[in-house]
């Protein structure tokens, strides 16, 4: 009987303990679930706020790009790419991005047109320099009929410039020859040798009386000249004075390609 | 009373002088320097021509050609003074006569060298528009006879230089040039070399 009562008592105690444990578990689950739901909601709210802030910032930045007229197309594009990199999924932002892209494209076209016009108009650039600038523009791959037309014009301009440069190079080569004669005559070791050189050099000229003009100062219409002389006298001057104190500035040729007027500049 | 009129005259004279000069602008320092340098170079050129003409090794034809070039440097009728340490009197020759004489000097070897070529009176604009200045030179003359006797002297000479701005048109190019002409060459001093 005692044994029965003891066994019953033990069983009852175990039931209470289990019941208590289950109650704790249930309470934990209920509380835990409530807490998890609230954190999720909080995170969602934070994310929504963050996205709203990002949209607001992107909207401001994109509108600023649309309103700015001081930036170049490249600068605009760089800033636009920075905004795109934020990857904001929003139809308003996408629309603004499209508008800025159009602005970049328009600006690129106008800048490229101007750059091409500059190449056309700048006569101080060599053909090679013009070609380099044109290649850089072509590499941008801007597809526009106006630009294509201008590129054709620049290409023609470069071709003309190359021809002119080739002519000028021929001139320089000829000038070099005359200049070489000047130095050789001035440095000739004997009168006979100097006279031989003078006779050779005279072959480059239309006649021994071809004009020699020597600029002593200034340039263009404001140039000051020494008294005009002839090539024969000037070559003999180099021989007598044993110096070649001038550099070649320009010359004019006659119909047979010989020099009829030589313009020198005093060093 | 006379002084009063003179004062008035002076004021009027100075006024018109100023107006007259104001009509032609003065040369800029850069242009003036270029013209100064050009005139000085003509004298250096003459120095070289004299050396060539006097040199006994210069062929006759060359010497004559150089005389022609040297004469082109001078104004018509210019003279040069010739001196000697052996006589006080300075003889003056027309340039052509001087060069001919120089070519025929009775020495076996002649060496003429000019040095210290410089302005003693800067080029100054004259009322007729020309610029006039004086350049001084020192000439070292050495003549050696067949017998080996050597005569040496150093002579200081003053050369008057005239520079005039002229214009012309050559091959379609209108040019303004400076015509530099040398005037008389006066002996200032002769010493033993």
Tab-separated table of C-alpha atoms in Angstrom:
chain	number	residue	atom	x	y	z
A	1	UNK	CA	0.000	0.000	0.000
A	2	UNK	CA	2.798	2.298	0.910
A	3	UNK	CA	4.609	1.257	-2.167
A	4	UNK	CA	1.549	1.996	-4.277
A	5	UNK	CA	1.185	5.479	-2.712
A	6	UNK	CA	4.896	6.215	-3.221
A	7	UNK	CA	4.733	5.186	-6.867
A	8	UNK	CA	1.648	7.308	-7.440
A	9	UNK	CA	3.271	10.262	-5.786
A	10	UNK	CA	6.357	9.950	-7.982
A	11	UNK	CA	4.255	9.725	-11.142
A	12	UNK	CA	2.319	12.834	-10.200
A	13	UNK	CA	5.550	14.764	-9.563
A	14	UNK	CA	6.894	13.762	-13.012
A	15	UNK	CA	3.637	14.901	-14.671
A	16	UNK	CA	3.872	18.314	-13.042
A	17	UNK	CA	7.478	18.689	-14.116
A	18	UNK	CA	6.609	17.821	-17.709
A	19	UNK	CA	3.679	20.152	-17.689
A	20	UNK	CA	5.864	22.947	-16.394
A	21	UNK	CA	8.522	22.275	-19.009
A	22	UNK	CA	5.952	22.264	-21.809
A	23	UNK	CA	4.463	25.500	-20.537
A	24	UNK	CA	7.900	27.101	-20.601
A	25	UNK	CA	8.479	25.865	-24.114
A	26	UNK	CA	5.136	27.197	-25.285
A	27	UNK	CA	5.779	30.539	-23.686
A	28	UNK	CA	9.235	30.688	-25.244
A	29	UNK	CA	7.873	29.877	-28.666
A	30	UNK	CA	5.109	32.463	-28.389
A	31	UNK	CA	7.479	35.139	-27.143
A	32	UNK	CA	10.175	34.215	-29.658
A	33	UNK	CA	7.769	34.346	-32.569
A	34	UNK	CA	6.446	37.740	-31.540
A	35	UNK	CA	9.981	39.133	-31.180
A	36	UNK	CA	11.076	37.764	-34.634
A	37	UNK	CA	8.084	39.273	-36.356
A	38	UNK	CA	8.754	42.665	-34.866
A	39	UNK	CA	12.496	42.622	-35.930
A	40	UNK	CA	11.530	41.685	-39.463
A	41	UNK	CA	9.056	44.495	-39.638
A	42	UNK	CA	11.666	46.878	-38.278
A	43	UNK	CA	14.222	45.752	-40.882
A	44	UNK	CA	11.653	46.110	-43.627
A	45	UNK	CA	10.815	49.579	-42.460
A	46	UNK	CA	14.484	50.505	-42.336
A	47	UNK	CA	15.042	49.120	-45.840
A	48	UNK	CA	12.049	51.026	-47.149
A	49	UNK	CA	13.308	54.223	-45.563
A	50	UNK	CA	16.769	53.619	-46.954
A	51	UNK	CA	15.402	53.049	-50.428
A	52	UNK	CA	13.277	56.163	-50.191
A	53	UNK	CA	16.316	58.150	-49.148
A	54	UNK	CA	18.334	56.642	-52.009
A	55	UNK	CA	15.569	57.509	-54.476
A	56	UNK	CA	15.387	61.026	-53.105
A	57	UNK	CA	19.176	61.447	-53.344
A	58	UNK	CA	19.305	59.954	-56.837
A	59	UNK	CA	16.428	62.190	-57.939
A	60	UNK	CA	18.245	65.248	-56.625
A	61	UNK	CA	21.532	64.185	-58.241
A	62	UNK	CA	19.921	63.406	-61.581
A	63	UNK	CA	18.000	66.667	-61.629
A	64	UNK	CA	21.228	68.472	-60.836
A	65	UNK	CA	22.859	66.792	-63.844
A	66	UNK	CA	19.929	67.783	-66.030
A	67	UNK	CA	20.162	71.391	-64.887
A	68	UNK	CA	23.960	71.700	-65.131
A	69	UNK	CA	25.334	73.284	-68.301
A	70	UNK	CA	28.911	73.659	-67.141
A	71	UNK	CA	29.926	69.985	-67.271
A	72	UNK	CA	31.317	68.311	-70.356
A	73	UNK	CA	29.659	65.219	-71.788
A	74	UNK	CA	32.375	63.028	-70.274
A	75	UNK	CA	31.923	64.563	-66.834
A	76	UNK	CA	28.164	64.158	-67.068
A	77	UNK	CA	28.508	60.555	-68.171
A	78	UNK	CA	30.884	59.732	-65.319
A	79	UNK	CA	28.491	61.156	-62.742
A	80	UNK	CA	25.561	59.363	-64.389
A	81	UNK	CA	27.453	56.075	-64.234
A	82	UNK	CA	28.097	56.654	-60.537
A	83	UNK	CA	24.338	57.073	-60.000
A	84	UNK	CA	23.548	54.015	-62.124
A	85	UNK	CA	25.983	51.992	-60.009
A	86	UNK	CA	23.678	52.547	-57.045
A	87	UNK	CA	21.234	50.181	-58.835
A	88	UNK	CA	18.059	51.861	-57.681
A	89	UNK	CA	15.042	50.045	-59.010
A	90	UNK	CA	12.522	52.761	-59.468
A	91	UNK	CA	10.573	53.844	-62.548
A	92	UNK	CA	10.998	57.572	-61.802
A	93	UNK	CA	14.755	57.159	-61.461
A	94	UNK	CA	14.885	55.081	-64.649
A	95	UNK	CA	13.044	57.874	-66.488
A	96	UNK	CA	15.431	60.499	-65.147
A	97	UNK	CA	18.430	58.355	-66.093
A	98	UNK	CA	17.083	58.133	-69.618
A	99	UNK	CA	16.742	61.910	-69.770
A	100	UNK	CA	20.337	62.400	-68.596
A	101	UNK	CA	21.535	59.806	-71.102
A	102	UNK	CA	19.842	61.795	-73.862
A	103	UNK	CA	21.488	64.958	-72.575
A	104	UNK	CA	24.898	63.254	-72.547
A	105	UNK	CA	24.365	62.065	-76.095
A	106	UNK	CA	23.266	65.525	-77.316
A	107	UNK	CA	26.220	67.102	-75.567
A	108	UNK	CA	28.608	64.549	-77.038
A	109	UNK	CA	27.348	65.326	-80.513
A	110	UNK	CA	27.688	69.087	-80.073
A	111	UNK	CA	31.133	68.769	-78.478
A	112	UNK	CA	32.320	66.464	-81.212
A	113	UNK	CA	31.013	68.817	-83.893
A	114	UNK	CA	32.914	71.677	-82.266
A	115	UNK	CA	36.072	69.577	-81.963
A	116	UNK	CA	35.836	68.644	-85.639
A	117	UNK	CA	35.250	72.284	-86.640
A	118	UNK	CA	38.292	73.251	-84.558
A	119	UNK	CA	40.405	70.690	-86.404
A	120	UNK	CA	39.164	72.066	-89.711
A	121	UNK	CA	39.838	75.681	-88.791
A	122	UNK	CA	43.158	75.349	-86.952
A	123	UNK	CA	45.802	75.835	-89.615
A	124	UNK	CA	48.595	75.716	-87.078
A	125	UNK	CA	48.066	71.954	-86.646
A	126	UNK	CA	50.111	69.599	-88.780
A	127	UNK	CA	48.392	66.841	-90.777
A	128	UNK	CA	49.644	64.293	-88.238
A	129	UNK	CA	48.268	66.305	-85.323
A	130	UNK	CA	44.916	66.670	-87.083
A	131	UNK	CA	44.840	62.928	-87.821
A	132	UNK	CA	45.569	62.084	-84.175
A	133	UNK	CA	42.715	64.283	-82.984
A	134	UNK	CA	40.381	62.833	-85.615
A	135	UNK	CA	41.268	59.265	-84.627
A	136	UNK	CA	40.469	60.056	-81.000
A	137	UNK	CA	37.061	61.401	-82.056
A	138	UNK	CA	36.370	58.405	-84.281
A	139	UNK	CA	37.232	56.048	-81.400
A	140	UNK	CA	34.283	57.455	-79.457
A	141	UNK	CA	32.020	55.866	-82.059
A	142	UNK	CA	29.380	58.583	-82.048
A	143	UNK	CA	26.750	57.721	-84.625
A	144	UNK	CA	25.395	60.933	-86.081
A	145	UNK	CA	24.982	62.029	-89.704
A	146	UNK	CA	26.266	65.575	-89.055
A	147	UNK	CA	29.393	64.196	-87.403
A	148	UNK	CA	29.910	61.729	-90.227
A	149	UNK	CA	29.758	64.646	-92.693
A	150	UNK	CA	32.238	66.667	-90.666
A	151	UNK	CA	34.594	63.695	-90.361
A	152	UNK	CA	34.630	63.441	-94.161
A	153	UNK	CA	35.476	67.137	-94.393
A	154	UNK	CA	38.303	66.788	-91.857
A	155	UNK	CA	39.671	63.784	-93.739
A	156	UNK	CA	39.726	65.829	-96.950
A	157	UNK	CA	41.355	68.709	-95.065
A	158	UNK	CA	44.036	66.368	-93.712
A	159	UNK	CA	44.700	65.030	-97.207
A	160	UNK	CA	45.173	68.614	-98.505
A	161	UNK	CA	47.405	69.464	-95.576
A	162	UNK	CA	49.548	66.400	-96.272
A	163	UNK	CA	50.033	67.557	-99.850
A	164	UNK	CA	51.009	71.064	-98.699
A	165	UNK	CA	53.415	69.616	-96.145
A	166	UNK	CA	54.992	67.403	-98.754
A	167	UNK	CA	55.535	70.483	-100.955
A	168	UNK	CA	56.943	72.402	-98.006
A	169	UNK	CA	59.250	69.495	-97.212
A	170	UNK	CA	60.560	69.594	-100.752
A	171	UNK	CA	61.121	73.321	-100.292
A	172	UNK	CA	62.947	72.729	-97.010
A	173	UNK	CA	65.172	70.166	-98.687
A	174	UNK	CA	66.008	72.725	-101.344
A	175	UNK	CA	66.551	75.435	-98.738
A	176	UNK	CA	68.815	73.073	-96.876
A	177	UNK	CA	70.913	72.761	-99.967
A	178	UNK	CA	71.249	76.527	-100.285
A	179	UNK	CA	71.972	76.847	-96.611
A	180	UNK	CA	74.619	74.158	-96.870
A	181	UNK	CA	76.227	76.134	-99.687
A	182	UNK	CA	76.241	79.241	-97.494
A	183	UNK	CA	78.170	77.441	-94.766
A	184	UNK	CA	80.546	75.766	-97.196
A	185	UNK	CA	81.323	78.996	-99.065
A	186	UNK	CA	81.956	80.881	-95.816
A	187	UNK	CA	84.246	78.117	-94.613
A	188	UNK	CA	86.023	77.403	-97.921
A	189	UNK	CA	89.763	76.903	-97.515
A	190	UNK	CA	90.718	78.764	-100.682
A	191	UNK	CA	89.354	81.388	-103.051
A	192	UNK	CA	89.251	78.846	-105.887
A	193	UNK	CA	87.229	76.359	-103.841
A	194	UNK	CA	84.850	79.136	-102.723
A	195	UNK	CA	84.400	80.252	-106.346
A	196	UNK	CA	83.584	76.683	-107.439
A	197	UNK	CA	80.963	76.444	-104.708
A	198	UNK	CA	79.527	79.829	-105.698
A	199	UNK	CA	79.158	78.682	-109.318
A	200	UNK	CA	77.430	75.485	-108.156
A	201	UNK	CA	75.094	77.385	-105.847
A	202	UNK	CA	74.192	79.856	-108.599
A	203	UNK	CA	72.645	76.942	-110.532
A	204	UNK	CA	69.818	76.936	-108.000
A	205	UNK	CA	68.898	80.505	-108.932
A	206	UNK	CA	67.128	82.013	-111.913
A	207	UNK	CA	70.157	84.251	-112.533
A	208	UNK	CA	73.192	85.675	-110.688
A	209	UNK	CA	71.046	88.783	-110.227
A	210	UNK	CA	68.285	86.949	-108.329
A	211	UNK	CA	67.093	89.133	-105.468
A	212	UNK	CA	68.344	88.654	-101.942
A	213	UNK	CA	66.404	90.434	-99.212
A	214	UNK	CA	67.799	90.370	-95.687
A	215	UNK	CA	65.494	91.050	-92.749
A	216	UNK	CA	67.370	92.696	-89.890
A	217	UNK	CA	64.412	93.063	-87.510
A	218	UNK	CA	60.652	92.686	-87.298
A	219	UNK	CA	58.410	90.617	-89.501
A	220	UNK	CA	55.636	90.874	-92.084
A	221	UNK	CA	54.763	94.409	-93.122
A	222	UNK	CA	56.802	95.775	-90.215
A	223	UNK	CA	60.038	94.061	-91.211
A	224	UNK	CA	63.212	96.132	-91.503
A	225	UNK	CA	65.558	95.055	-94.291
A	226	UNK	CA	69.175	95.618	-95.169
A	227	UNK	CA	69.784	97.156	-98.600
A	228	UNK	CA	68.602	94.605	-101.230
A	229	UNK	CA	71.388	92.752	-103.008
A	230	UNK	CA	71.828	89.989	-105.572
A	231	UNK	CA	72.660	86.347	-104.997
A	232	UNK	CA	76.034	86.615	-106.717
A	233	UNK	CA	77.037	89.526	-104.535
A	234	UNK	CA	75.719	87.799	-101.434
A	235	UNK	CA	77.593	84.564	-102.116
A	236	UNK	CA	80.785	86.552	-102.681
A	237	UNK	CA	80.055	88.415	-99.458
A	238	UNK	CA	80.012	85.084	-97.618
A	239	UNK	CA	83.328	84.198	-99.250
A	240	UNK	CA	84.946	87.552	-98.373
A	241	UNK	CA	83.625	87.858	-94.850
A	242	UNK	CA	84.035	84.155	-94.077
A	243	UNK	CA	80.761	84.096	-92.199
A	244	UNK	CA	77.164	83.097	-92.893
A	245	UNK	CA	75.209	85.385	-90.576
A	246	UNK	CA	71.710	84.633	-91.862
A	247	UNK	CA	69.091	81.940	-91.968
A	248	UNK	CA	66.666	81.318	-94.798
A	249	UNK	CA	63.225	82.801	-94.183
A	250	UNK	CA	61.507	82.196	-97.533
A	251	UNK	CA	62.037	82.196	-101.264
A	252	UNK	CA	60.127	82.572	-104.516
A	253	UNK	CA	60.688	80.447	-107.595
A	254	UNK	CA	60.291	81.250	-111.261
A	255	UNK	CA	58.367	79.106	-113.778
A	256	UNK	CA	61.360	76.800	-114.224
A	257	UNK	CA	61.543	76.117	-110.500
A	258	UNK	CA	64.656	78.210	-109.882
A	259	UNK	CA	64.846	80.716	-107.084
A	260	UNK	CA	64.256	84.287	-108.182
A	261	UNK	CA	63.943	85.929	-104.753
A	262	UNK	CA	65.571	84.696	-101.564
A	263	UNK	CA	64.548	86.171	-98.231
A	264	UNK	CA	67.021	85.795	-95.397
A	265	UNK	CA	66.916	86.791	-91.751
A	266	UNK	CA	69.941	88.077	-89.909
A	267	UNK	CA	70.902	85.872	-86.972
B	1	UNK	CA	63.457	144.407	-74.467
B	2	UNK	CA	65.554	142.351	-76.849
B	3	UNK	CA	65.712	139.548	-74.328
B	4	UNK	CA	61.926	139.574	-74.078
B	5	UNK	CA	61.546	139.100	-77.868
B	6	UNK	CA	64.231	136.435	-77.825
B	7	UNK	CA	62.314	134.584	-75.097
B	8	UNK	CA	59.125	134.653	-77.191
B	9	UNK	CA	61.008	133.498	-80.260
B	10	UNK	CA	62.525	130.652	-78.286
B	11	UNK	CA	59.124	129.465	-77.056
B	12	UNK	CA	57.667	129.542	-80.603
B	13	UNK	CA	60.769	127.801	-82.003
B	14	UNK	CA	60.652	125.057	-79.396
B	15	UNK	CA	56.928	124.537	-80.039
B	16	UNK	CA	57.384	124.077	-83.781
B	17	UNK	CA	60.460	121.905	-83.275
B	18	UNK	CA	58.420	119.600	-81.057
B	19	UNK	CA	55.572	119.447	-83.598
B	20	UNK	CA	57.989	118.700	-86.416
B	21	UNK	CA	59.574	115.786	-84.566
B	22	UNK	CA	56.230	114.488	-83.363
B	23	UNK	CA	55.171	113.854	-86.973
B	24	UNK	CA	57.624	110.959	-87.386
B	25	UNK	CA	57.567	108.435	-84.588
B	26	UNK	CA	60.897	107.524	-83.069
B	27	UNK	CA	62.245	104.023	-83.649
B	28	UNK	CA	61.505	101.453	-80.984
B	29	UNK	CA	64.580	100.409	-78.971
B	30	UNK	CA	64.582	97.003	-80.721
B	31	UNK	CA	64.559	98.522	-84.219
B	32	UNK	CA	67.125	101.142	-83.234
B	33	UNK	CA	69.382	98.374	-81.890
B	34	UNK	CA	69.011	96.471	-85.179
B	35	UNK	CA	69.939	99.576	-87.205
B	36	UNK	CA	72.903	100.350	-84.890
B	37	UNK	CA	74.091	96.794	-85.320
B	38	UNK	CA	73.663	96.943	-89.105
B	39	UNK	CA	75.817	100.088	-89.389
B	40	UNK	CA	78.474	98.594	-87.139
B	41	UNK	CA	78.492	95.470	-89.293
B	42	UNK	CA	79.105	97.537	-92.440
B	43	UNK	CA	82.240	98.934	-90.809
B	44	UNK	CA	83.358	95.415	-89.859
B	45	UNK	CA	82.713	94.355	-93.466
B	46	UNK	CA	84.911	97.245	-94.650
B	47	UNK	CA	87.615	96.129	-92.243
B	48	UNK	CA	87.625	92.691	-93.877
B	49	UNK	CA	87.618	94.183	-97.401
B	50	UNK	CA	90.613	96.392	-96.554
B	51	UNK	CA	92.418	93.377	-95.180
B	52	UNK	CA	91.736	91.412	-98.405
B	53	UNK	CA	92.728	94.298	-100.697
B	54	UNK	CA	95.953	94.908	-98.788
B	55	UNK	CA	96.890	91.228	-98.648
B	56	UNK	CA	99.588	90.508	-101.239
B	57	UNK	CA	98.297	86.958	-101.646
B	58	UNK	CA	94.922	88.149	-102.913
B	59	UNK	CA	94.665	87.564	-106.682
B	60	UNK	CA	94.447	90.748	-108.751
B	61	UNK	CA	90.943	90.029	-110.048
B	62	UNK	CA	89.670	89.259	-106.575
B	63	UNK	CA	91.186	92.438	-105.169
B	64	UNK	CA	89.505	94.502	-107.879
B	65	UNK	CA	86.169	92.809	-107.246
B	66	UNK	CA	86.505	93.480	-103.514
B	67	UNK	CA	87.371	97.127	-104.209
B	68	UNK	CA	84.082	97.451	-106.079
B	69	UNK	CA	82.231	95.926	-103.134
B	70	UNK	CA	84.043	98.146	-100.656
B	71	UNK	CA	83.226	101.264	-102.676
B	72	UNK	CA	79.532	100.370	-102.524
B	73	UNK	CA	79.713	100.978	-98.790
B	74	UNK	CA	80.616	104.650	-99.213
B	75	UNK	CA	78.846	107.859	-100.081
B	76	UNK	CA	79.990	109.441	-103.322
B	77	UNK	CA	83.110	111.541	-102.802
B	78	UNK	CA	84.060	110.116	-99.389
B	79	UNK	CA	87.676	110.424	-98.336
B	80	UNK	CA	90.023	108.566	-96.022
B	81	UNK	CA	92.940	109.955	-94.085
B	82	UNK	CA	96.310	108.193	-94.322
B	83	UNK	CA	98.986	108.828	-91.742
B	84	UNK	CA	102.460	107.635	-90.839
B	85	UNK	CA	104.520	107.759	-87.713
B	86	UNK	CA	107.274	109.241	-89.897
B	87	UNK	CA	105.332	112.366	-90.874
B	88	UNK	CA	102.961	114.736	-89.184
B	89	UNK	CA	100.830	115.536	-92.186
B	90	UNK	CA	97.757	113.428	-92.842
B	91	UNK	CA	97.008	112.818	-96.499
B	92	UNK	CA	93.393	112.467	-97.614
B	93	UNK	CA	92.458	110.270	-100.579
B	94	UNK	CA	89.238	109.530	-102.390
B	95	UNK	CA	88.222	106.002	-101.462
B	96	UNK	CA	88.870	104.538	-104.937
B	97	UNK	CA	92.373	106.052	-104.996
B	98	UNK	CA	93.034	104.760	-101.495
B	99	UNK	CA	92.029	101.189	-102.351
B	100	UNK	CA	94.095	101.238	-105.569
B	101	UNK	CA	97.030	102.568	-103.578
B	102	UNK	CA	96.492	99.945	-100.873
B	103	UNK	CA	96.588	97.155	-103.438
B	104	UNK	CA	99.931	98.406	-104.776
B	105	UNK	CA	101.703	99.163	-101.486
B	106	UNK	CA	105.408	98.668	-101.775
B	107	UNK	CA	105.649	95.894	-99.222
B	108	UNK	CA	106.172	92.190	-99.684
B	109	UNK	CA	103.680	91.379	-96.966
B	110	UNK	CA	100.864	93.552	-95.632
B	111	UNK	CA	98.612	92.850	-92.728
B	112	UNK	CA	95.830	95.252	-91.780
B	113	UNK	CA	93.642	94.568	-88.823
B	114	UNK	CA	90.860	96.699	-87.351
B	115	UNK	CA	89.889	96.323	-83.718
B	116	UNK	CA	87.876	98.037	-80.961
B	117	UNK	CA	85.190	99.007	-83.471
B	118	UNK	CA	82.534	100.965	-81.592
B	119	UNK	CA	80.262	103.992	-81.632
B	120	UNK	CA	81.674	107.182	-80.184
B	121	UNK	CA	78.582	109.079	-81.230
B	122	UNK	CA	75.327	107.163	-81.441
B	123	UNK	CA	73.137	107.326	-84.517
B	124	UNK	CA	70.963	110.409	-84.100
B	125	UNK	CA	68.075	111.484	-86.256
B	126	UNK	CA	68.729	114.617	-88.282
B	127	UNK	CA	66.117	117.127	-89.477
B	128	UNK	CA	66.311	115.577	-92.974
B	129	UNK	CA	65.236	112.210	-91.541
B	130	UNK	CA	68.639	110.549	-91.873
B	131	UNK	CA	70.447	109.085	-88.889
B	132	UNK	CA	74.068	110.107	-88.451
B	133	UNK	CA	76.629	108.674	-86.057
B	134	UNK	CA	80.375	108.225	-85.674
B	135	UNK	CA	82.134	104.912	-85.262
B	136	UNK	CA	85.736	104.767	-84.131
B	137	UNK	CA	88.174	102.037	-85.066
B	138	UNK	CA	91.790	101.197	-84.352
B	139	UNK	CA	93.818	100.004	-87.319
B	140	UNK	CA	96.955	97.969	-86.828
B	141	UNK	CA	99.093	98.091	-89.966
B	142	UNK	CA	102.086	95.837	-90.501
B	143	UNK	CA	104.129	96.013	-93.719
B	144	UNK	CA	107.226	93.925	-94.328
B	145	UNK	CA	109.647	94.654	-97.169
B	146	UNK	CA	111.508	92.103	-99.297
B	147	UNK	CA	114.550	92.890	-97.201
B	148	UNK	CA	112.684	91.965	-94.050
B	149	UNK	CA	112.208	95.486	-92.724
B	150	UNK	CA	108.916	95.907	-90.934
B	151	UNK	CA	106.837	99.026	-90.520
B	152	UNK	CA	104.102	98.971	-87.858
B	153	UNK	CA	101.640	101.543	-86.636
B	154	UNK	CA	98.307	101.758	-84.878
B	155	UNK	CA	95.934	104.471	-86.054
B	156	UNK	CA	92.713	105.600	-84.468
B	157	UNK	CA	90.162	106.596	-87.098
B	158	UNK	CA	86.660	108.018	-86.927
B	159	UNK	CA	84.108	107.007	-89.554
B	160	UNK	CA	80.931	109.006	-90.087
B	161	UNK	CA	77.958	106.777	-90.739
B	162	UNK	CA	74.765	107.841	-92.511
B	163	UNK	CA	71.658	105.691	-92.294
B	164	UNK	CA	68.536	106.388	-94.271
B	165	UNK	CA	65.192	104.586	-94.363
B	166	UNK	CA	64.048	103.855	-97.918
B	167	UNK	CA	61.280	101.812	-99.492
B	168	UNK	CA	61.150	99.789	-102.670
B	169	UNK	CA	59.183	96.970	-104.243
B	170	UNK	CA	60.901	93.755	-105.243
B	171	UNK	CA	59.132	90.782	-106.796
B	172	UNK	CA	55.819	92.070	-105.478
B	173	UNK	CA	57.184	92.511	-101.973
B	174	UNK	CA	57.096	96.044	-100.601
B	175	UNK	CA	60.094	96.445	-98.388
B	176	UNK	CA	61.398	99.156	-96.113
B	177	UNK	CA	65.176	98.976	-95.941
B	178	UNK	CA	67.937	100.820	-94.155
B	179	UNK	CA	70.545	102.237	-96.507
B	180	UNK	CA	73.787	102.461	-94.560
B	181	UNK	CA	76.505	104.551	-96.165
B	182	UNK	CA	79.903	105.424	-94.790
B	183	UNK	CA	81.286	108.941	-95.080
B	184	UNK	CA	84.760	110.323	-94.515
B	185	UNK	CA	87.278	108.393	-92.450
B	186	UNK	CA	89.308	110.829	-90.379
B	187	UNK	CA	92.623	110.032	-88.699
B	188	UNK	CA	92.545	110.941	-85.031
B	189	UNK	CA	95.829	109.560	-83.791
B	190	UNK	CA	98.783	107.483	-85.028
B	191	UNK	CA	101.251	105.631	-82.846
B	192	UNK	CA	104.081	103.195	-83.397
B	193	UNK	CA	102.801	99.639	-83.438
